PDB file of C-alpha atoms in Angstrom:
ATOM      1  CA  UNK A   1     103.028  90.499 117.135  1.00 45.00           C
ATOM      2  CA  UNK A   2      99.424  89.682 117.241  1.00 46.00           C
ATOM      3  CA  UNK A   3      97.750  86.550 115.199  1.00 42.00           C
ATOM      4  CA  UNK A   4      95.582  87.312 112.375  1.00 43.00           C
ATOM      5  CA  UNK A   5      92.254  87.149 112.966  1.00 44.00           C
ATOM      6  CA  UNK A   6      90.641  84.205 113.271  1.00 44.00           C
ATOM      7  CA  UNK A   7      89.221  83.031 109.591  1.00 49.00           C
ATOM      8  CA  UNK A   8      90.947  85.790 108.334  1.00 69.00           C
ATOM      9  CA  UNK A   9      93.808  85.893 106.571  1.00 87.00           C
ATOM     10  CA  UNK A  10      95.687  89.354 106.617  1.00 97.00           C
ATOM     11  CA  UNK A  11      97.501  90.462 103.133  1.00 99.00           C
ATOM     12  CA  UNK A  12     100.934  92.547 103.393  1.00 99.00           C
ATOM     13  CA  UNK A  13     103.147  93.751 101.065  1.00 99.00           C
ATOM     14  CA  UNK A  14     106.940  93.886 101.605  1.00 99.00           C
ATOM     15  CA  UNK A  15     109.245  96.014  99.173  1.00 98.00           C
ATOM     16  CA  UNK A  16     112.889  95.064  99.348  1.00 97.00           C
ATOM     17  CA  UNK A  17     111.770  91.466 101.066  1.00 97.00           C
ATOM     18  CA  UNK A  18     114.413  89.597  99.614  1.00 96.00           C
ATOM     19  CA  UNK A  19     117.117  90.120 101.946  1.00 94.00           C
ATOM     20  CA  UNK A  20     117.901  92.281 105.597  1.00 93.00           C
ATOM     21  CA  UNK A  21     114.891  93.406 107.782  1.00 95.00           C
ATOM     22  CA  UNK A  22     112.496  92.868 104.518  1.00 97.00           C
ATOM     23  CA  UNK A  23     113.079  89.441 104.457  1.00 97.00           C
ATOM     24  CA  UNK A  24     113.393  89.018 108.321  1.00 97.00           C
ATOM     25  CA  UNK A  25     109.796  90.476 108.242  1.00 98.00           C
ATOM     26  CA  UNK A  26     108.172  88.572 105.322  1.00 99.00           C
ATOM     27  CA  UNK A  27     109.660  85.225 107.165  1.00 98.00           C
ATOM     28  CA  UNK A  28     107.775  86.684 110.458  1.00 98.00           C
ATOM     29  CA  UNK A  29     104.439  87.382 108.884  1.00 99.00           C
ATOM     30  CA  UNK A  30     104.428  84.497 106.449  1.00 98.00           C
ATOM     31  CA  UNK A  31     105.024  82.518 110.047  1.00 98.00           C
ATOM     32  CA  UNK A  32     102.133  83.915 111.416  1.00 97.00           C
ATOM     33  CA  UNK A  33      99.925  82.999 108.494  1.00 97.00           C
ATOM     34  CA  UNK A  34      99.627  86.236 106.493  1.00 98.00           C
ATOM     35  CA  UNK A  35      99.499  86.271 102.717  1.00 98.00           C
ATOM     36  CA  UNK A  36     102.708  88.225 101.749  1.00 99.00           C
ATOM     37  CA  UNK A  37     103.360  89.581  98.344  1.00 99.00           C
ATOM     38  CA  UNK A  38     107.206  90.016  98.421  1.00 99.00           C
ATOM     39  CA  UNK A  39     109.072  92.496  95.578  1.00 98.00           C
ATOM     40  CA  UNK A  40     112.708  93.294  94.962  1.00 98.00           C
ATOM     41  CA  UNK A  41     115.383  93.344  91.859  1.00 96.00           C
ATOM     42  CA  UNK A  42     117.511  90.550  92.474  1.00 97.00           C
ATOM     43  CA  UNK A  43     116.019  87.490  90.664  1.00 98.00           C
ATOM     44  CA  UNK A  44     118.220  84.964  92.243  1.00 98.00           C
ATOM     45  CA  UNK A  45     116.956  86.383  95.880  1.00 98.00           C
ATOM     46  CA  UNK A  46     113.614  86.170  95.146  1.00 98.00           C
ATOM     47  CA  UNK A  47     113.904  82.130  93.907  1.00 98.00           C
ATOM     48  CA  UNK A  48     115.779  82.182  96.836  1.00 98.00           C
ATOM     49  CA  UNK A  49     112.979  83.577  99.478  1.00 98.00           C
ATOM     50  CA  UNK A  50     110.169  81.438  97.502  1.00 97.00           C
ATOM     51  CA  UNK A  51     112.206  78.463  98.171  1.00 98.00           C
ATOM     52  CA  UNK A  52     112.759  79.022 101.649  1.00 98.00           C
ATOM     53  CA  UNK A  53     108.885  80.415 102.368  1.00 98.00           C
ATOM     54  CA  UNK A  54     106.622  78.183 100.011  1.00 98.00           C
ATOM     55  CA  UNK A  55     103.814  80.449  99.426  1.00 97.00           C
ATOM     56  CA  UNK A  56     105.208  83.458  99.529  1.00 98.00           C
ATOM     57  CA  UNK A  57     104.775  85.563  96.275  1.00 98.00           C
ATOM     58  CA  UNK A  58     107.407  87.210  95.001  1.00 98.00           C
ATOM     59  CA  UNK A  59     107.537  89.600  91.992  1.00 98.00           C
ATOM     60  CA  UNK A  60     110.627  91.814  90.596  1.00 98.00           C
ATOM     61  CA  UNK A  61     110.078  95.333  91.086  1.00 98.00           C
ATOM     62  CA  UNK A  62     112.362  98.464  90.725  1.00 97.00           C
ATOM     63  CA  UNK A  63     109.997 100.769  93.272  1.00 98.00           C
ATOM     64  CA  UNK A  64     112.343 103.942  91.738  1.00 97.00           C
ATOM     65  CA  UNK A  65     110.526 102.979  88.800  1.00 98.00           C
ATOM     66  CA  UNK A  66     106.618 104.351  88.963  1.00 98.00           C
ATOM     67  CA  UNK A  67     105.070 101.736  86.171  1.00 99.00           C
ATOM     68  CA  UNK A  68     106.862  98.677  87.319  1.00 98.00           C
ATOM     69  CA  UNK A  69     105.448  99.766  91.051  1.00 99.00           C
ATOM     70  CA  UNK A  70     101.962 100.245  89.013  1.00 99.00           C
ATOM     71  CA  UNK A  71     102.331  97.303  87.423  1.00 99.00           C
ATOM     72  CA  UNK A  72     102.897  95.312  91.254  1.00 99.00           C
ATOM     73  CA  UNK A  73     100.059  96.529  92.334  1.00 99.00           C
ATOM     74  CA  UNK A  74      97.878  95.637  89.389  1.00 98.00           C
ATOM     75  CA  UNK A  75      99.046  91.844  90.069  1.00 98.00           C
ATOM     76  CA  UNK A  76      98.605  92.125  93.759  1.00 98.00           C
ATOM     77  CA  UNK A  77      95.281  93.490  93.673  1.00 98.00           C
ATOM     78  CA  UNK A  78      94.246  90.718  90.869  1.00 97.00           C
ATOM     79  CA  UNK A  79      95.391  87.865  93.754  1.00 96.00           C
ATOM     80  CA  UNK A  80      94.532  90.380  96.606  1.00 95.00           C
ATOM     81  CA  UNK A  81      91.983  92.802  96.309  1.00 92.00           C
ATOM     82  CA  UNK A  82      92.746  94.715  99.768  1.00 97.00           C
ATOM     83  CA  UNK A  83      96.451  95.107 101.419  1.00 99.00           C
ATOM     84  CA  UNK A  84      96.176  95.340 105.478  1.00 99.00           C
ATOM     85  CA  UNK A  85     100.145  96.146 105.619  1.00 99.00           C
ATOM     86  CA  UNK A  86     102.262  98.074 103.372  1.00 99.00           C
ATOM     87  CA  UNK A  87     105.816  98.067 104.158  1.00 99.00           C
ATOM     88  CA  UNK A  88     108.030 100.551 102.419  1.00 98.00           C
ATOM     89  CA  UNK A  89     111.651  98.768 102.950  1.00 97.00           C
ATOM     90  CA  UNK A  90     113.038  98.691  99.555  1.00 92.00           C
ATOM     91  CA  UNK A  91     115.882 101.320  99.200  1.00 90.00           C
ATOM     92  CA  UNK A  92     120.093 101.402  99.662  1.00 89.00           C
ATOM     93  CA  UNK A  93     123.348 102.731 101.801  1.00 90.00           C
ATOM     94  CA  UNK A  94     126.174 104.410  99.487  1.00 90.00           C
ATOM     95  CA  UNK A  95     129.384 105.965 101.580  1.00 91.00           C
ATOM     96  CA  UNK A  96     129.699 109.038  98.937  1.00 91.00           C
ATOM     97  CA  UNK A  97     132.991 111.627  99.684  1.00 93.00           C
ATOM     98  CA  UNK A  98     132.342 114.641  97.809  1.00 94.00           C
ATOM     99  CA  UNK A  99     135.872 115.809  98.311  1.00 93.00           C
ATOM    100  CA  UNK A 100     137.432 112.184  97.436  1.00 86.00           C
ATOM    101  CA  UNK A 101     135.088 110.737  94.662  1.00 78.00           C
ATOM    102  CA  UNK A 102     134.784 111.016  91.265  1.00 86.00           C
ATOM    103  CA  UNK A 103     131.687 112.937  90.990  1.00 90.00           C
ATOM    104  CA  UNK A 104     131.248 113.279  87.060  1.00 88.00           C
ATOM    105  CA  UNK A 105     130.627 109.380  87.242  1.00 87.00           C
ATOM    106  CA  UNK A 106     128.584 109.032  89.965  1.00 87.00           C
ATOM    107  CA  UNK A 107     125.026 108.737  89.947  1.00 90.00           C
ATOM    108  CA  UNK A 108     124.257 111.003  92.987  1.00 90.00           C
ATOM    109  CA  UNK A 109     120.490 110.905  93.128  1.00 92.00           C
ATOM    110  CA  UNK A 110     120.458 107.062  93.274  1.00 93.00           C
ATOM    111  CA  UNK A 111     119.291 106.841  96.750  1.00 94.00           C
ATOM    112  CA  UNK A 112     116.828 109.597  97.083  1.00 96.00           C
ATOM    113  CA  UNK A 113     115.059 107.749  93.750  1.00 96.00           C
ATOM    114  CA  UNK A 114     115.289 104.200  95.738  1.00 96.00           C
ATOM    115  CA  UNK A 115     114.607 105.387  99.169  1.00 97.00           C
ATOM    116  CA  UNK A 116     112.583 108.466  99.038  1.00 98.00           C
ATOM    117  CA  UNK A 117     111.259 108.519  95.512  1.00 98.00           C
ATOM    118  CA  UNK A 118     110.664 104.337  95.587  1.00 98.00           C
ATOM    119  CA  UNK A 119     108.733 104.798  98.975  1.00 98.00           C
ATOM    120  CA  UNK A 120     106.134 107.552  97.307  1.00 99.00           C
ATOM    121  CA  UNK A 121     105.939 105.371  94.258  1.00 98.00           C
ATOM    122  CA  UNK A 122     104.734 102.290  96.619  1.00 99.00           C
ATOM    123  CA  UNK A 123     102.126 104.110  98.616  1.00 99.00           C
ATOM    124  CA  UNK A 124     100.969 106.116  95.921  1.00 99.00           C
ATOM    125  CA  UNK A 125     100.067 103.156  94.310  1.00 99.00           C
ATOM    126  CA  UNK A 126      99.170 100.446  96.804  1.00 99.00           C
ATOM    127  CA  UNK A 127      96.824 103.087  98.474  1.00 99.00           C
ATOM    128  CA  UNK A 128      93.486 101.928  96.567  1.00 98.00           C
ATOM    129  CA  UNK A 129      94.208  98.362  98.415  1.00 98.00           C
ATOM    130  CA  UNK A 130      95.544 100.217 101.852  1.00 98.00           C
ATOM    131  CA  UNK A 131      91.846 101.867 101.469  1.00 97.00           C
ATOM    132  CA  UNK A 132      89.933  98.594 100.889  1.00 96.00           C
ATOM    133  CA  UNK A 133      91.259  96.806 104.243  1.00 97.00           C
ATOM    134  CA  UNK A 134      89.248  97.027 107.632  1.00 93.00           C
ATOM    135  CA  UNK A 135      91.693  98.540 109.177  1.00 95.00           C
ATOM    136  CA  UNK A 136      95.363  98.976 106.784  1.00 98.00           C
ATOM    137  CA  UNK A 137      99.214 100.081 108.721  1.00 99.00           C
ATOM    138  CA  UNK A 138     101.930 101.569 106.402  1.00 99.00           C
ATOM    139  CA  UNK A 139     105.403 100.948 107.711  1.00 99.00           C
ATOM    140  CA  UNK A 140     108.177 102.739 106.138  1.00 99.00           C
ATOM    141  CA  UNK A 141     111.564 101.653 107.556  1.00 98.00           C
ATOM    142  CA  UNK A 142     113.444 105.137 107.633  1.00 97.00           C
ATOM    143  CA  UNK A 143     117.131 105.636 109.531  1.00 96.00           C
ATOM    144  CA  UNK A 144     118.224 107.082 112.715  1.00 95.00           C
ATOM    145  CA  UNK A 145     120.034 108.537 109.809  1.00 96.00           C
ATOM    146  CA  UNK A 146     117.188 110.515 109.144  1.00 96.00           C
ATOM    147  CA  UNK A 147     117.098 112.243 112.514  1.00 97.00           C
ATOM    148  CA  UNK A 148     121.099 113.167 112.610  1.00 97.00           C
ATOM    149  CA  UNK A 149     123.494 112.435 109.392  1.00 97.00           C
ATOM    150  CA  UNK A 150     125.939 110.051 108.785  1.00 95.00           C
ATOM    151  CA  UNK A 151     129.459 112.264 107.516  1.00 96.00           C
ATOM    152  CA  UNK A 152     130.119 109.082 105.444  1.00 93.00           C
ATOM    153  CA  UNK A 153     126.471 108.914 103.713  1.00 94.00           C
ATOM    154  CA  UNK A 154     125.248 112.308 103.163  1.00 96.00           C
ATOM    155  CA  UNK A 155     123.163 111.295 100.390  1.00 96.00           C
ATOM    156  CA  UNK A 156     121.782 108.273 102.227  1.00 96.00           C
ATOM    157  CA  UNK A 157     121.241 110.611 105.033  1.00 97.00           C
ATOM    158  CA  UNK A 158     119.298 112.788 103.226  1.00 97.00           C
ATOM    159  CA  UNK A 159     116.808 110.826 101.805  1.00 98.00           C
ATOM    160  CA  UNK A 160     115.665 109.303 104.862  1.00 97.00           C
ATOM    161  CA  UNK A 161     115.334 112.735 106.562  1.00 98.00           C
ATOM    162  CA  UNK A 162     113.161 112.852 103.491  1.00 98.00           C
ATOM    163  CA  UNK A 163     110.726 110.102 104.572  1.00 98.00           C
ATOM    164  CA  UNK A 164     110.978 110.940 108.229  1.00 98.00           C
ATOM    165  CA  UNK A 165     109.303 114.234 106.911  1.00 98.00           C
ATOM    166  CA  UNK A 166     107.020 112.137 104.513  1.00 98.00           C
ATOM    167  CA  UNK A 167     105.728 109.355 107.481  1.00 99.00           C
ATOM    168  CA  UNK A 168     104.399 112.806 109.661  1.00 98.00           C
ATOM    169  CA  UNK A 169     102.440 114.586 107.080  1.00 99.00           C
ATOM    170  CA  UNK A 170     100.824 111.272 105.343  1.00 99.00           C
ATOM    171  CA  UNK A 171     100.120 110.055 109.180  1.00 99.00           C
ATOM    172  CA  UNK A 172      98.378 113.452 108.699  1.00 98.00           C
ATOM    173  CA  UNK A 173      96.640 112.911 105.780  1.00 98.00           C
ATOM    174  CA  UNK A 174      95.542 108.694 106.816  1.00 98.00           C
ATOM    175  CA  UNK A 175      93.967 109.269 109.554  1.00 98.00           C
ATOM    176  CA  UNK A 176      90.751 109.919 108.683  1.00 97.00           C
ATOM    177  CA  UNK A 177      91.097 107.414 106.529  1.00 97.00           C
ATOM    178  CA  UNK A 178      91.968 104.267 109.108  1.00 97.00           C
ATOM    179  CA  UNK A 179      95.239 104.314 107.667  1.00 99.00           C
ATOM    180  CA  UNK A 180      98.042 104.252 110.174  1.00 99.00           C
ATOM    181  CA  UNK A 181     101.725 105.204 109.391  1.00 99.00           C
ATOM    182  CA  UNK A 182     104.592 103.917 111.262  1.00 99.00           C
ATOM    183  CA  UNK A 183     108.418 104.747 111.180  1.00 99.00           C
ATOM    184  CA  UNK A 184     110.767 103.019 111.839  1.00 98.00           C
ATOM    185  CA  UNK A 185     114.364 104.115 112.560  1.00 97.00           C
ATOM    186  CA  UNK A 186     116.898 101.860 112.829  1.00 94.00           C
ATOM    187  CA  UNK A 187     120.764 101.720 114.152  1.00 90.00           C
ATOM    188  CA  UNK A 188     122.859  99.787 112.486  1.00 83.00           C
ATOM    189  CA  UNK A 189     121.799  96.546 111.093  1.00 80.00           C
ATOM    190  CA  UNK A 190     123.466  93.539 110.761  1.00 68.00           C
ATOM    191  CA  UNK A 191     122.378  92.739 106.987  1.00 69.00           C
ATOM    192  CA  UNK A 192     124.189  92.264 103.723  1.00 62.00           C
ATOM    193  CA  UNK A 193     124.557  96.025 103.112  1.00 65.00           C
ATOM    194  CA  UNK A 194     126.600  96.818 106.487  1.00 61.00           C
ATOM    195  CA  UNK A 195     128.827  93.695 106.570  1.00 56.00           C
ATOM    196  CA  UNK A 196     131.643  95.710 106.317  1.00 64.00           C
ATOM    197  CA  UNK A 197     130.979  97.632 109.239  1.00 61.00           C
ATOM    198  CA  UNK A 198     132.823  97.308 112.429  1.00 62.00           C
ATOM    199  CA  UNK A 199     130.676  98.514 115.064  1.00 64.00           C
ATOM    200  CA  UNK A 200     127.281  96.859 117.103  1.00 68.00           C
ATOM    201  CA  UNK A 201     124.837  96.104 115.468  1.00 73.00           C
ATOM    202  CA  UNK A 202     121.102  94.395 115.910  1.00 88.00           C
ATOM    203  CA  UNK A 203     119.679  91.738 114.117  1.00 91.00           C
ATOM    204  CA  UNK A 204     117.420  91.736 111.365  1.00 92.00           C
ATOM    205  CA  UNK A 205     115.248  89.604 113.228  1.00 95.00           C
ATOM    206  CA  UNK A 206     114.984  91.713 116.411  1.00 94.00           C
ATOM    207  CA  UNK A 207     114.027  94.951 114.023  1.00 96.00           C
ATOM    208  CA  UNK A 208     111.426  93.282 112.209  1.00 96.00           C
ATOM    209  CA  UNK A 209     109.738  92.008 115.226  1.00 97.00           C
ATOM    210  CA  UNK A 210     109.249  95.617 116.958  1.00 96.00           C
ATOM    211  CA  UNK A 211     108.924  97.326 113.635  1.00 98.00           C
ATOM    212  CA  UNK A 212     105.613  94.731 113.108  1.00 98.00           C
ATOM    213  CA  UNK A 213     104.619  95.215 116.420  1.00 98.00           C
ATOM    214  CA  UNK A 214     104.380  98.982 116.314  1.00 98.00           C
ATOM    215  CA  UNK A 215     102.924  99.288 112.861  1.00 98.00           C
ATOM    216  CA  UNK A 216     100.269  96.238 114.151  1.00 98.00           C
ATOM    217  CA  UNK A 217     100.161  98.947 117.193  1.00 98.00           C
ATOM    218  CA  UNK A 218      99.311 101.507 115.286  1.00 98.00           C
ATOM    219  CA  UNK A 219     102.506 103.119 116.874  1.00 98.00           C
ATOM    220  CA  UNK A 220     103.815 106.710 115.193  1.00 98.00           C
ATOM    221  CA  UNK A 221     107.734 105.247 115.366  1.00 98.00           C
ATOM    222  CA  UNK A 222     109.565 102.514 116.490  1.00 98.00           C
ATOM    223  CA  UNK A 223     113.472 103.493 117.335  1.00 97.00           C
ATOM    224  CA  UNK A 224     115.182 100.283 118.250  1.00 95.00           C
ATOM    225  CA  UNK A 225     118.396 100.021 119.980  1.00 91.00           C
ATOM    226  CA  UNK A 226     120.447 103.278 120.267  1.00 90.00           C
ATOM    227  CA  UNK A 227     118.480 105.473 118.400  1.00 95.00           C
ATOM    228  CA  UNK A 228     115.560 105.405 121.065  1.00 94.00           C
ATOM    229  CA  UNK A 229     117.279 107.591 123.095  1.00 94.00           C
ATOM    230  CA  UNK A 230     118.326 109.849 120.385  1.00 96.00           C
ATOM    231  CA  UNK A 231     115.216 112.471 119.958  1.00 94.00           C
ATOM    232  CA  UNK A 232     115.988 113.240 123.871  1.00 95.00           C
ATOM    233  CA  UNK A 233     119.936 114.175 123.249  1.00 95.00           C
ATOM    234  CA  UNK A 234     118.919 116.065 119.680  1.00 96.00           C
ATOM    235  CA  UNK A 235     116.702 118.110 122.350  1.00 96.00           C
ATOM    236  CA  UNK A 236     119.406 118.439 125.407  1.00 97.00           C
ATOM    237  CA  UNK A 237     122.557 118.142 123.507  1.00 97.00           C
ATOM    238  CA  UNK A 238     121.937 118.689 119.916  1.00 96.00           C
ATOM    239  CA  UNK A 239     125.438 119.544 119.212  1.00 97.00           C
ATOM    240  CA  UNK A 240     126.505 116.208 120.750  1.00 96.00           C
ATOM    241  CA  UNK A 241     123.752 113.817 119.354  1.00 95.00           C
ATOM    242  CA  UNK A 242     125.157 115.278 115.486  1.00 95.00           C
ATOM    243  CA  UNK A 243     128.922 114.396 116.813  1.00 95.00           C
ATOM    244  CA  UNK A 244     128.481 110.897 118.260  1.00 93.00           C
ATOM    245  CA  UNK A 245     125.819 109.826 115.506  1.00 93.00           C
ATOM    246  CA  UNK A 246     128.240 111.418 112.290  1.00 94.00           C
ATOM    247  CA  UNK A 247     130.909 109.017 113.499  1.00 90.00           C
ATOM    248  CA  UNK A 248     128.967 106.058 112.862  1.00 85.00           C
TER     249      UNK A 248
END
């Protein structure tokens, strides 16, 4: 990743930076001198993360909630008036069986309002700062989820299709502006959320360090692992890319 410039000190933003490939990429740019503004809803991970990082600034945030993001942004932009990198991490994994669960009690829309909702929310409202920075990279961590589903997360699934959809059309829409938009699509992770999961998986570390170099790249998506080869077998083998990736 490359240094900020010299004399000047580079302002992100990290949603869900409190644990996984948020925090793995707050601890990168806060080691490379940036001022990082750090937001998620666990109070005991934040203390945690300003403990580990001294100067680090953490705030709690719901991003499915558009006032609280608001509200962020009003305090970022009082310590920070312009934001040179926006990442969009904050969001969650359910396994959901419609034919197995109990559906009356389950809140179904939960991860399209934390992933796909809480993403819109964050850009929607850090944008004024995005458009006060020389030159300002969004990175919204997506899924390889979002190119092929998961059987055992279909609403998961979903909602990063969702913001695969929604990284194109702003990339669109930012250009003129200076504002680049980067993807990134991850395999599987080895963070809290997928300790239960049996097969490989990458390191939070390892993500966060190509996901900031692309975005720093101005890159349109960063695939790590397994799913770089995936938008070639969707193309050759469609039928087989859906197989092997629902299994996982």
């Amino acid at each position: 990743m490359d240094k900020p410039t010299a004399g000047l000190k580079r302002t992100a933003v990290v949603s869900g930076g409190s644990s996984g490939i948020g925090k793995a990429m707050v601890a990168r740019l806060h080691a490379q001198g940036w001022t990082v503004h750090a937001c998620g809803r666990d109070t005991d991970k934040l203390l945690t993360l300003a403990k580990e990082l001294p100067g680090v600034r953490t705030a709690v945030c719901d991003v499915s909630d558009r006032l609280a993001v608001r509200a962020f942004a009003r305090d970022v932009a009082a310590m920070s008036p312009s934001v040179d990198l926006l990442v969009s991490n904050a969001g969650g994994l359910r396994e959901i069986d419609f034919t197995h669960s109990d559906l009356s009690s389950t809140d179904l829309s939960a991860e399209l309002r934390s992933n796909t909702e809480g993403a819109i929310n964050l850009i929607a409202e850090f944008l004024p700062g995005l458009r006060g920075a020389l030159r300002a990279s969004i990175l919204i961590v997506s899924s390889g989820y979002g190119l092929a589903p998961a059987t055992r997360a279909p609403v998961y699934s979903a909602s990063k299709a969702a913001l695969h959809s929604l990284s194109k059309s702003l990339r669109r829409q930012f250009a003129p502006l200076g504002i680049s938009v980067t993807e990134l699509l991850p395999p599987v992770v080895d963070t809290p959320a997928t300790a239960h999961h049996d097969g490989p998986k990458l390191s939070a570390a390892q993500v966060a360090a190509q996901a900031l170099q692309g975005a720093l790249n101005a890159r349109e998506e960063v695939r790590p692992g397994s799913v770089r080869f995936l938008p070639v077998l969707l193309r050759i083998a469609p039928a087989l890319a859906e197989r092997i990736v629902a299994k996982t």
